[in-house]
Coordinates of C-alpha atoms in Angstrom, one line a residue:
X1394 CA -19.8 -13.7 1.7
X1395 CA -20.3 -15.7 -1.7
X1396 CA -17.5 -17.8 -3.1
X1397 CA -18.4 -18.0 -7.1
X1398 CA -16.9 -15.5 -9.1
X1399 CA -17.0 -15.5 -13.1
X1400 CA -14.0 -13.9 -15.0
X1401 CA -15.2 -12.7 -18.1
X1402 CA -12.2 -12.3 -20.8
X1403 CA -9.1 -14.7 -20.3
X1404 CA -6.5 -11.9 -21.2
X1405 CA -3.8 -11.1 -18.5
X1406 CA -6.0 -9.1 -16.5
X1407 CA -9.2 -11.9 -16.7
X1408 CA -6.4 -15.1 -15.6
X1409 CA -5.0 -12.9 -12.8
X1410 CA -8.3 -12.3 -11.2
X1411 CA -8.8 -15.6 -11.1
X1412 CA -5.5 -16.4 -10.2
X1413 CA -6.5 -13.9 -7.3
X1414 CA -9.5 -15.0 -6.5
X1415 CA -8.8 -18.5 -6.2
X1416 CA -6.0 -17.6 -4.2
X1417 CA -8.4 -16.1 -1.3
X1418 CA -11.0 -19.2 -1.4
X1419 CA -13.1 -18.5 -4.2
X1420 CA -14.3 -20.9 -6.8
X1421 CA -13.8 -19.3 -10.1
X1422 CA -15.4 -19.5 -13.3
X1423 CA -13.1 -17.8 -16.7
X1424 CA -15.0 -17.1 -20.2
X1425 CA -13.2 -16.5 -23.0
X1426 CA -14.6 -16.0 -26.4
X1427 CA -11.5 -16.7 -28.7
X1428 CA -12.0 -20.6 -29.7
X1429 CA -8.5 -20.9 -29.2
X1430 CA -6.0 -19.1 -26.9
X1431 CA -3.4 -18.7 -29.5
X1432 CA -2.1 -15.4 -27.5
X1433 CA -2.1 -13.4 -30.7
X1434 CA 0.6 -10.8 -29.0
X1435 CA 4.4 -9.3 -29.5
X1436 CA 6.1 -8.7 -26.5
X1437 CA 5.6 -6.8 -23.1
X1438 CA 7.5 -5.0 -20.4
X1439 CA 6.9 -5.6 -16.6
X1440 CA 7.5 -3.2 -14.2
X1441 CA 7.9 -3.4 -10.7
X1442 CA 4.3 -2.8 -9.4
X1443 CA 3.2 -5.1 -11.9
X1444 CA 5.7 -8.0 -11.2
X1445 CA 5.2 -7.2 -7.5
X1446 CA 1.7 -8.1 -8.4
X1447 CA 3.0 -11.4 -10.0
X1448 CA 4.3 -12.3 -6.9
X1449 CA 1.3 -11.9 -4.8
X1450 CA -0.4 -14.0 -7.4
X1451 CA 2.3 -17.0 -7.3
X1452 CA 3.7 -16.3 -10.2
X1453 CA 6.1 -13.6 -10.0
X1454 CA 9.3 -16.1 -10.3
X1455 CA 8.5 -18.1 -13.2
X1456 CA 7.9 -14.6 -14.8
X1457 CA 11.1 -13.7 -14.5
X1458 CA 13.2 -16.9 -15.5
X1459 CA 11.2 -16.4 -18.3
X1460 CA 12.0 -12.6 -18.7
X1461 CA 15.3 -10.5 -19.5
X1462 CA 16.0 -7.7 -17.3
X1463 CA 16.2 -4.2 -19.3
X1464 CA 19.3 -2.8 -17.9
X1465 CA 21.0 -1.2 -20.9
X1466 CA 19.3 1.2 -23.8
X1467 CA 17.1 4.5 -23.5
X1468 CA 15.6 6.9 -26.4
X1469 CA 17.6 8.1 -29.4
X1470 CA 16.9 10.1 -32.4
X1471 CA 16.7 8.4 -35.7
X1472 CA 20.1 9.3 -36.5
X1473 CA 20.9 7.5 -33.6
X1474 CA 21.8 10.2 -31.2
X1475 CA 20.6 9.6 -27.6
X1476 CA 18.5 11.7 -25.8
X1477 CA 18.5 9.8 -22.6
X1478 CA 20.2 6.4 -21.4
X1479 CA 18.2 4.0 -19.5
X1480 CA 20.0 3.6 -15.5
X1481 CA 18.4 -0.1 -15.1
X1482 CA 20.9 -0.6 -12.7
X1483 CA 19.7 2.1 -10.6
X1484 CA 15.5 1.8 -11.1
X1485 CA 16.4 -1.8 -9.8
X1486 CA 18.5 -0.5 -6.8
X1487 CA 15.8 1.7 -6.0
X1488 CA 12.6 -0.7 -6.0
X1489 CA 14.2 -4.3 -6.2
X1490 CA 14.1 -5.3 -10.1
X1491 CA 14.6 -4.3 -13.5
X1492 CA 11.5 -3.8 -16.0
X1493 CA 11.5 -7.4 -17.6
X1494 CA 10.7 -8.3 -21.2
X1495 CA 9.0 -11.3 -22.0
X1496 CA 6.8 -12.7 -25.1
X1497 CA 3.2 -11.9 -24.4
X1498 CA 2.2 -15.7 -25.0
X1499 CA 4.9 -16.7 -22.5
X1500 CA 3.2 -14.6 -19.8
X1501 CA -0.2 -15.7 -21.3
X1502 CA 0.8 -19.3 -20.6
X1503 CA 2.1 -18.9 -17.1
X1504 CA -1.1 -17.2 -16.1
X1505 CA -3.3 -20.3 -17.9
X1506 CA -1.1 -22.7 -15.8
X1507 CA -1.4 -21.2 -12.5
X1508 CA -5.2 -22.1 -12.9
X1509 CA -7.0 -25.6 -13.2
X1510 CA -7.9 -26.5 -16.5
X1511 CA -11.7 -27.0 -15.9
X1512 CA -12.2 -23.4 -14.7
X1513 CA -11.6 -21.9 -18.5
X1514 CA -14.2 -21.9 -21.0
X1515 CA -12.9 -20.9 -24.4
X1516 CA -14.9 -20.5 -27.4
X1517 CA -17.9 -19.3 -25.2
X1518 CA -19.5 -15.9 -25.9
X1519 CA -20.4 -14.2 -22.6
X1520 CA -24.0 -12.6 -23.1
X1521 CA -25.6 -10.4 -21.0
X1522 CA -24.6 -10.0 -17.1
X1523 CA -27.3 -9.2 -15.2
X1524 CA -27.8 -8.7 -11.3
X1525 CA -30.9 -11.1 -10.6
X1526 CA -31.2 -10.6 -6.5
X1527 CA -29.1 -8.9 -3.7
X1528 CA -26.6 -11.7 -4.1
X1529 CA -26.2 -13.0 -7.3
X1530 CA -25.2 -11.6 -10.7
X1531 CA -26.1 -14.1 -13.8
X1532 CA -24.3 -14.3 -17.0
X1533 CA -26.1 -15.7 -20.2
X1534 CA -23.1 -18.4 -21.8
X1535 CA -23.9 -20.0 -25.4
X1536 CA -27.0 -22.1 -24.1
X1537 CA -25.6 -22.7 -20.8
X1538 CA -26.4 -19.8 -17.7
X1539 CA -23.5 -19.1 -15.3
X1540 CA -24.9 -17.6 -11.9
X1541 CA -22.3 -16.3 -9.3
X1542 CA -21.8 -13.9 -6.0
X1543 CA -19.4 -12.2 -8.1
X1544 CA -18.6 -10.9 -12.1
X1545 CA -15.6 -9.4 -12.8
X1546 CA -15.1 -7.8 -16.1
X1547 CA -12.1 -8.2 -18.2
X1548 CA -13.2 -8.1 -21.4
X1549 CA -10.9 -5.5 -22.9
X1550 CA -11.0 -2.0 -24.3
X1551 CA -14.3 -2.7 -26.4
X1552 CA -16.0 -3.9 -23.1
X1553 CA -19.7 -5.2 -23.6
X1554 CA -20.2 -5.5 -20.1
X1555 CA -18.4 -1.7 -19.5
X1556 CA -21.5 -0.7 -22.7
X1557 CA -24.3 -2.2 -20.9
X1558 CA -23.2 -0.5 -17.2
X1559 CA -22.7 2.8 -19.0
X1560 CA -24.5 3.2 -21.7
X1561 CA -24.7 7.1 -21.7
X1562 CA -20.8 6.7 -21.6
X1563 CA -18.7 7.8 -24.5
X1564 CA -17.0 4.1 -24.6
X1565 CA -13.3 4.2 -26.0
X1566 CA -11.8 7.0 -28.4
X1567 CA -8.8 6.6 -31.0
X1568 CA -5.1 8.2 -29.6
X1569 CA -4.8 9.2 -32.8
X1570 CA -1.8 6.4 -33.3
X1571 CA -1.6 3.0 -34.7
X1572 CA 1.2 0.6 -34.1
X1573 CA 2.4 -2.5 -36.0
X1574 CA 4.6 -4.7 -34.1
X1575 CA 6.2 -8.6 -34.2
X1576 CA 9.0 -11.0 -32.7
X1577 CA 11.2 -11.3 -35.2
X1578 CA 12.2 -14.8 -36.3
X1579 CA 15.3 -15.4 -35.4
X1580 CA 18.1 -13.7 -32.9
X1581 CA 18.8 -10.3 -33.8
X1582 CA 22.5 -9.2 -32.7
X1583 CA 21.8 -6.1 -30.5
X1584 CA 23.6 -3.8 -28.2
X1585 CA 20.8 -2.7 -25.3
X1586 CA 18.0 -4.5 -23.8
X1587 CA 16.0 -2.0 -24.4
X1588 CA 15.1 1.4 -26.9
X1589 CA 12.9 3.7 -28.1
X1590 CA 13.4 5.8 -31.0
X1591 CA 11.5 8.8 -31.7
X1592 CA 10.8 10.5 -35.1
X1593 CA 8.5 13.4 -36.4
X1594 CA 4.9 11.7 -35.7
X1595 CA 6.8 8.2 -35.5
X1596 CA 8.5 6.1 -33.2
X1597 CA 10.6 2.6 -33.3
X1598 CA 11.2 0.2 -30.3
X1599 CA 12.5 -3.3 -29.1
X1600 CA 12.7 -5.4 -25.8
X1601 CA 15.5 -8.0 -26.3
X1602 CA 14.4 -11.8 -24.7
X1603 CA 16.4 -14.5 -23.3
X1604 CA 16.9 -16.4 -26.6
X1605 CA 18.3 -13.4 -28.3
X1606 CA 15.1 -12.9 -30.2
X1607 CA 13.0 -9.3 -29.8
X1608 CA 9.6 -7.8 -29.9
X1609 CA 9.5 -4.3 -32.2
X1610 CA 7.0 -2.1 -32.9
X1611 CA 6.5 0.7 -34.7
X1612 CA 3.6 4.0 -33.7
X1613 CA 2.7 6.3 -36.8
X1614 CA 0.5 9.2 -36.3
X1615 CA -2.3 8.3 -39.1
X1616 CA -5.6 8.8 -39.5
X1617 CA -7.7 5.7 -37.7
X1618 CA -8.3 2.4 -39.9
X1619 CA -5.4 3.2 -41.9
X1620 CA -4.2 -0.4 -43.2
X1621 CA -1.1 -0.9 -45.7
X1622 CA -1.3 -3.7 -48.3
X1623 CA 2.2 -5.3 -47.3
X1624 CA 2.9 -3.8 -43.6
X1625 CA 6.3 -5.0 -44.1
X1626 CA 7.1 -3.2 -46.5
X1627 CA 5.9 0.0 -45.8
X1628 CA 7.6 -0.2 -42.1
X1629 CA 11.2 -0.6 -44.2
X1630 CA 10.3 2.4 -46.5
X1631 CA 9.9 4.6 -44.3
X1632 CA 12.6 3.3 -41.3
X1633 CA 15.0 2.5 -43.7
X1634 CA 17.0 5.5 -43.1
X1635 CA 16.8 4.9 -39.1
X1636 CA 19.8 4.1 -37.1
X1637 CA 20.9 0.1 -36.7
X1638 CA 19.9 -2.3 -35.5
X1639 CA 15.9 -0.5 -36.7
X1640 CA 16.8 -2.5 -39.8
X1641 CA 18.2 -5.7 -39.0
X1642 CA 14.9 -6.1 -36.8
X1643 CA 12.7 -5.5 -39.9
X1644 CA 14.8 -8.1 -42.2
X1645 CA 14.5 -10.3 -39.4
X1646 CA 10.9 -10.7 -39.5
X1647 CA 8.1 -12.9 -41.4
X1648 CA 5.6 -10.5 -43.1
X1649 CA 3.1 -13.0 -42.2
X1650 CA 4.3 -11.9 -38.5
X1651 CA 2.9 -8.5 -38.4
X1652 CA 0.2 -7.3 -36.2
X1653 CA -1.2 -4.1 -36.7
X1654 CA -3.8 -1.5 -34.1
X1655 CA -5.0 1.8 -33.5
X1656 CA -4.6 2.9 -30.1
X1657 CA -7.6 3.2 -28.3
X1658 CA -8.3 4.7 -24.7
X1659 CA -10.9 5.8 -22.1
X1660 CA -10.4 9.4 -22.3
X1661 CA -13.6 10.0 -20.4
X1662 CA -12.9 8.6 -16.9
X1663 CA -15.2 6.1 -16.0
X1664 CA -17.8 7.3 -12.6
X1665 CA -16.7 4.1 -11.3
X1666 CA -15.1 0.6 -11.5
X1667 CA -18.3 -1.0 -10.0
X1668 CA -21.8 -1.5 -10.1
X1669 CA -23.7 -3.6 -7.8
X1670 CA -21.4 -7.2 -7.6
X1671 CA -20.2 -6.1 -10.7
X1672 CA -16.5 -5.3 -11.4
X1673 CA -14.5 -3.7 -14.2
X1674 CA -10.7 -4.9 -14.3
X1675 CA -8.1 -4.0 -16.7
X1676 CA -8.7 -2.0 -20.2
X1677 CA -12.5 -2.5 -19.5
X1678 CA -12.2 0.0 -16.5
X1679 CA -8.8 2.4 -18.0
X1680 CA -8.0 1.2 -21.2
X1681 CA -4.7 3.3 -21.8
X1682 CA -2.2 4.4 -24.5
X1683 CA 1.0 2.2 -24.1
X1684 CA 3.2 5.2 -23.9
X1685 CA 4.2 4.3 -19.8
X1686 CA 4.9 0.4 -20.5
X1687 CA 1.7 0.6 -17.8
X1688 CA -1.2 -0.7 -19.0
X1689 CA -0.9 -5.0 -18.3
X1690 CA 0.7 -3.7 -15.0
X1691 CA -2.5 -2.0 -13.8
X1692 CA -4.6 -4.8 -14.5
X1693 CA -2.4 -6.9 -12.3
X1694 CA -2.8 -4.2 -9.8
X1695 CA -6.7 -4.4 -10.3
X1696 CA -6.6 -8.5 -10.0
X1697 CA -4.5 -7.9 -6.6
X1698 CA -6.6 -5.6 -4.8
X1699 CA -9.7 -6.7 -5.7
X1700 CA -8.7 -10.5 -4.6
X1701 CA -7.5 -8.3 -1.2
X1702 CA -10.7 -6.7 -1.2
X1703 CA -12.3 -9.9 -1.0
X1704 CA -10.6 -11.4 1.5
X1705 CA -10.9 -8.6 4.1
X1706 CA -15.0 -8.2 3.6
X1707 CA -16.6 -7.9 5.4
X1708 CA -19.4 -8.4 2.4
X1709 CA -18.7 -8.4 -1.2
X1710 CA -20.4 -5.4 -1.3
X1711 CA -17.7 -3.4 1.1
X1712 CA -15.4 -5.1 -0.7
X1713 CA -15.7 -3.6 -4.3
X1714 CA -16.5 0.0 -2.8
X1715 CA -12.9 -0.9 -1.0
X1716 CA -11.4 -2.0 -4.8
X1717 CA -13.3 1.1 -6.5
X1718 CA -11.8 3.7 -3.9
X1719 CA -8.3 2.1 -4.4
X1720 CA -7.9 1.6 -8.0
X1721 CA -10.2 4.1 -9.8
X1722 CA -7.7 7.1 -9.0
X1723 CA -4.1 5.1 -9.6
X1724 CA -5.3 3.6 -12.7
X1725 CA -6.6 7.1 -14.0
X1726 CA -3.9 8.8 -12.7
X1727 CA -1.7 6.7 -14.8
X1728 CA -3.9 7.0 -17.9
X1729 CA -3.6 10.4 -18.1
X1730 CA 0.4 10.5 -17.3
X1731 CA 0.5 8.1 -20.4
X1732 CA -1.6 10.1 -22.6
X1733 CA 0.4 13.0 -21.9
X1734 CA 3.6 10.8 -22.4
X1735 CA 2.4 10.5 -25.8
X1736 CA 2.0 14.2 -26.7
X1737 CA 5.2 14.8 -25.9
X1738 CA 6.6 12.1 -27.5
X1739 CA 5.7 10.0 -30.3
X1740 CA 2.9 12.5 -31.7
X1741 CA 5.1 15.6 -31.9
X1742 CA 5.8 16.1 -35.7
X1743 CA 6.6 20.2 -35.7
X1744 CA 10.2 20.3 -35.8
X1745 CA 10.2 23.5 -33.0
X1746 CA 8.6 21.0 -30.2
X1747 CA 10.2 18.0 -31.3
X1748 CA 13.7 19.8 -30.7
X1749 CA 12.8 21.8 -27.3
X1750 CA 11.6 18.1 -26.2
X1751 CA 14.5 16.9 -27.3
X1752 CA 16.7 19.8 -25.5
X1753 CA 15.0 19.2 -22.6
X1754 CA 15.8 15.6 -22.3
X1755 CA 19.3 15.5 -23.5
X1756 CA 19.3 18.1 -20.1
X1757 CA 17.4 16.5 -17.5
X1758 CA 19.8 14.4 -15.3
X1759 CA 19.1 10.5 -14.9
X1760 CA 18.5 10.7 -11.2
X1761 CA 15.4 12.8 -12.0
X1762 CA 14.5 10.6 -14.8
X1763 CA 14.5 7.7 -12.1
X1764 CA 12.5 9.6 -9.4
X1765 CA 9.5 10.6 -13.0
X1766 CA 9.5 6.5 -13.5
X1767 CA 9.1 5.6 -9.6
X1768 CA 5.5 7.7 -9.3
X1769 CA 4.4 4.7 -11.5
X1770 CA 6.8 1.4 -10.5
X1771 CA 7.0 1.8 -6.7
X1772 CA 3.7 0.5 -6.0
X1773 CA 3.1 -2.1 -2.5
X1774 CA 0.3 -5.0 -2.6
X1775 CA -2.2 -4.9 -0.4
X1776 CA -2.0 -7.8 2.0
X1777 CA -5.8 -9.9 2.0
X1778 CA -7.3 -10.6 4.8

């Protein structure tokens, strides 16, 4: 079996692979376009399968001194009328931890330092990756060529490598939302660790961190490419009316501090996550809606098994069948259970729906609500070797 592997994209899922990879004894190459890793990003939330994943990767404890466990919060109405309260203390009991909140660049950081310095190459444009003999897979990098046993894609929803392997592929389709988000600038007094609000084709959440300061963001049914000349602004017109503290986390932010997508996905399932010693990892293989908190979590999943994969063999090319068999149906499993997430949540806007949803959830009893979130958490690394 080979031992060069190039990562191409140095987002969470690209520096885990690596991470992985390294891990299990190979030599590991990661290109990143961005000149500077500036880990343009709000905030995230770990769950258990993905912080599990940390763990196998070496990681997993500096993640969570850096993280603040979501015990407290839920969903509400925008009156402020809860429809169901988060049991943190009881998802926790049942597989070990709390979900975690923690600044994207933080995790970003953690990921860069688990790996040597010379291994990333930023500011380098990955061209075409190309299988030039039974073996070996070339990648074409600025004026330099990388050639390697192994390439494993990570380059994001808008995959180049993902275009090229499936060209007669559809590629990645708009939700039909857009979000804006931040970290506000300063603490923001709140009461819960952790909310979602949902609205009539809108919704409003926050994940509190350990300095008091919290990621928001806001999802708005619109048509795609709709852009707002001050974000800000818009966000308090038409939240302004929400329940505290939806408010105080606007007034707490720079405008300058906005970010603002559309939501894309892989509706089409992809045929598979490999081809030849090629692999797809992360939102290049199941880009996802955010509605599950799931998508960073499966690309640590991906960078775990295939580094797994790896290490049990017996060829590189057993190896990836091993990863696609493994991850292709979780992943899309999980896509799908977060697209329909979204229907029934954020992107109901008929006031009929939105109150039989709302019904229903004010009725279901938390130990059932526990049992819906455990299909996705409770997930077990598979050992390598």
């Amino acid at each position: 079996m080979g031992n060069t592997a190039v990562v191409v994209g140095g987002g969470i899922g690209g520096l885990a692979a690596a991470i992985g990879l390294r891990r299990v004894g190979w030599e590991v190459t990661v290109v990143e376009r961005a000149p500077v890793l500036d880990d343009v990003g709000a905030g995230i939330s770990l769950a258990a399968n993905g912080l599990r994943a940390l763990d196998e990767l070496g990681v997993g404890k500096a993640v969570r001194e850096a993280s603040r466990g979501q015990y407290s919060g839920g969903t509400r109405t925008p009156r402020g009328g809860w429809l169901a309260r988060m049991d943190g203390a009881a998802l926790a009991k049942a597989v070990g931890t709390p979900i975690m909140g923690i600044p994207r660049a933080t995790l970003h950081r953690l990921l860069r330092e688990a790996l040597p310095s010379g291994s990333l190459l930023i500011g380098s444009e990955a061209g075409p990756v190309r299988q030039t003999g039974p073996g070996t897979v070339r990648v074409g990098c600025d004026d330099a060529v990388l050639d390697a046993d192994l390439v494993v894609a990570a380059d994001g929803i808008g995959s180049k490598v993902h275009a090229r392997l499936f060209p007669a592929h559809p590629g990645p389709v708009y939700s039909g939302s857009t979000v804006l988000r931040a970290i506000t600038e300063h603490p923001v007094e709140l009461r819960t660790d952790f909310e979602l609000t949902w609205g009539h084709g809108a919704e409003f959440g926050h994940i509190a961190f350990p300095d008091g300061r919290a990621e928001w963001h806001a999802v708005l049914s619109l048509p795609a490419r709709t852009r707002f000349a001050d974000p800000l602004a818009e966000l308090r017109r038409r939240f302004h009316a929400w329940h505290d503290p939806i408010p105080a986390l606007l007034d707490a932010t720079r405008a300058d501090a906005v970010l603002h997508h559309d939501v894309g996905e892989l509706r089409t399932p992809l045929p598979s996550f490999t081809v030849g010693r090629i692999a797809l990892l992360g939102d290049a293989a199941h880009a996802m809606t955010p509605n599950l908190g799931q998508g960073a979590c499966q690309a640590l999943e991906d960078a775990v098994t295939l580094a797994a994969a790896l290490a049990a063999g017996p060829t590189v090319e057993a190896a990836l069948a091993r990863y696609d068999a493994e991850r292709r149906p979780r992943s899309q499993a999980v896509a799908r259970a977060a697209r329909q997430a979204g229907r029934m949540g954020q992107q109901l806007s008929h006031p009929v729906p939105v109150a039989l949803r709302n019904t229903a959830m004010r009725l279901t009893p938390s130990r059932a609500a526990v049992r819906t979130i455990l299909r996705h958490h409770d997930w077990v690394p598979p050992r390598p070797g």
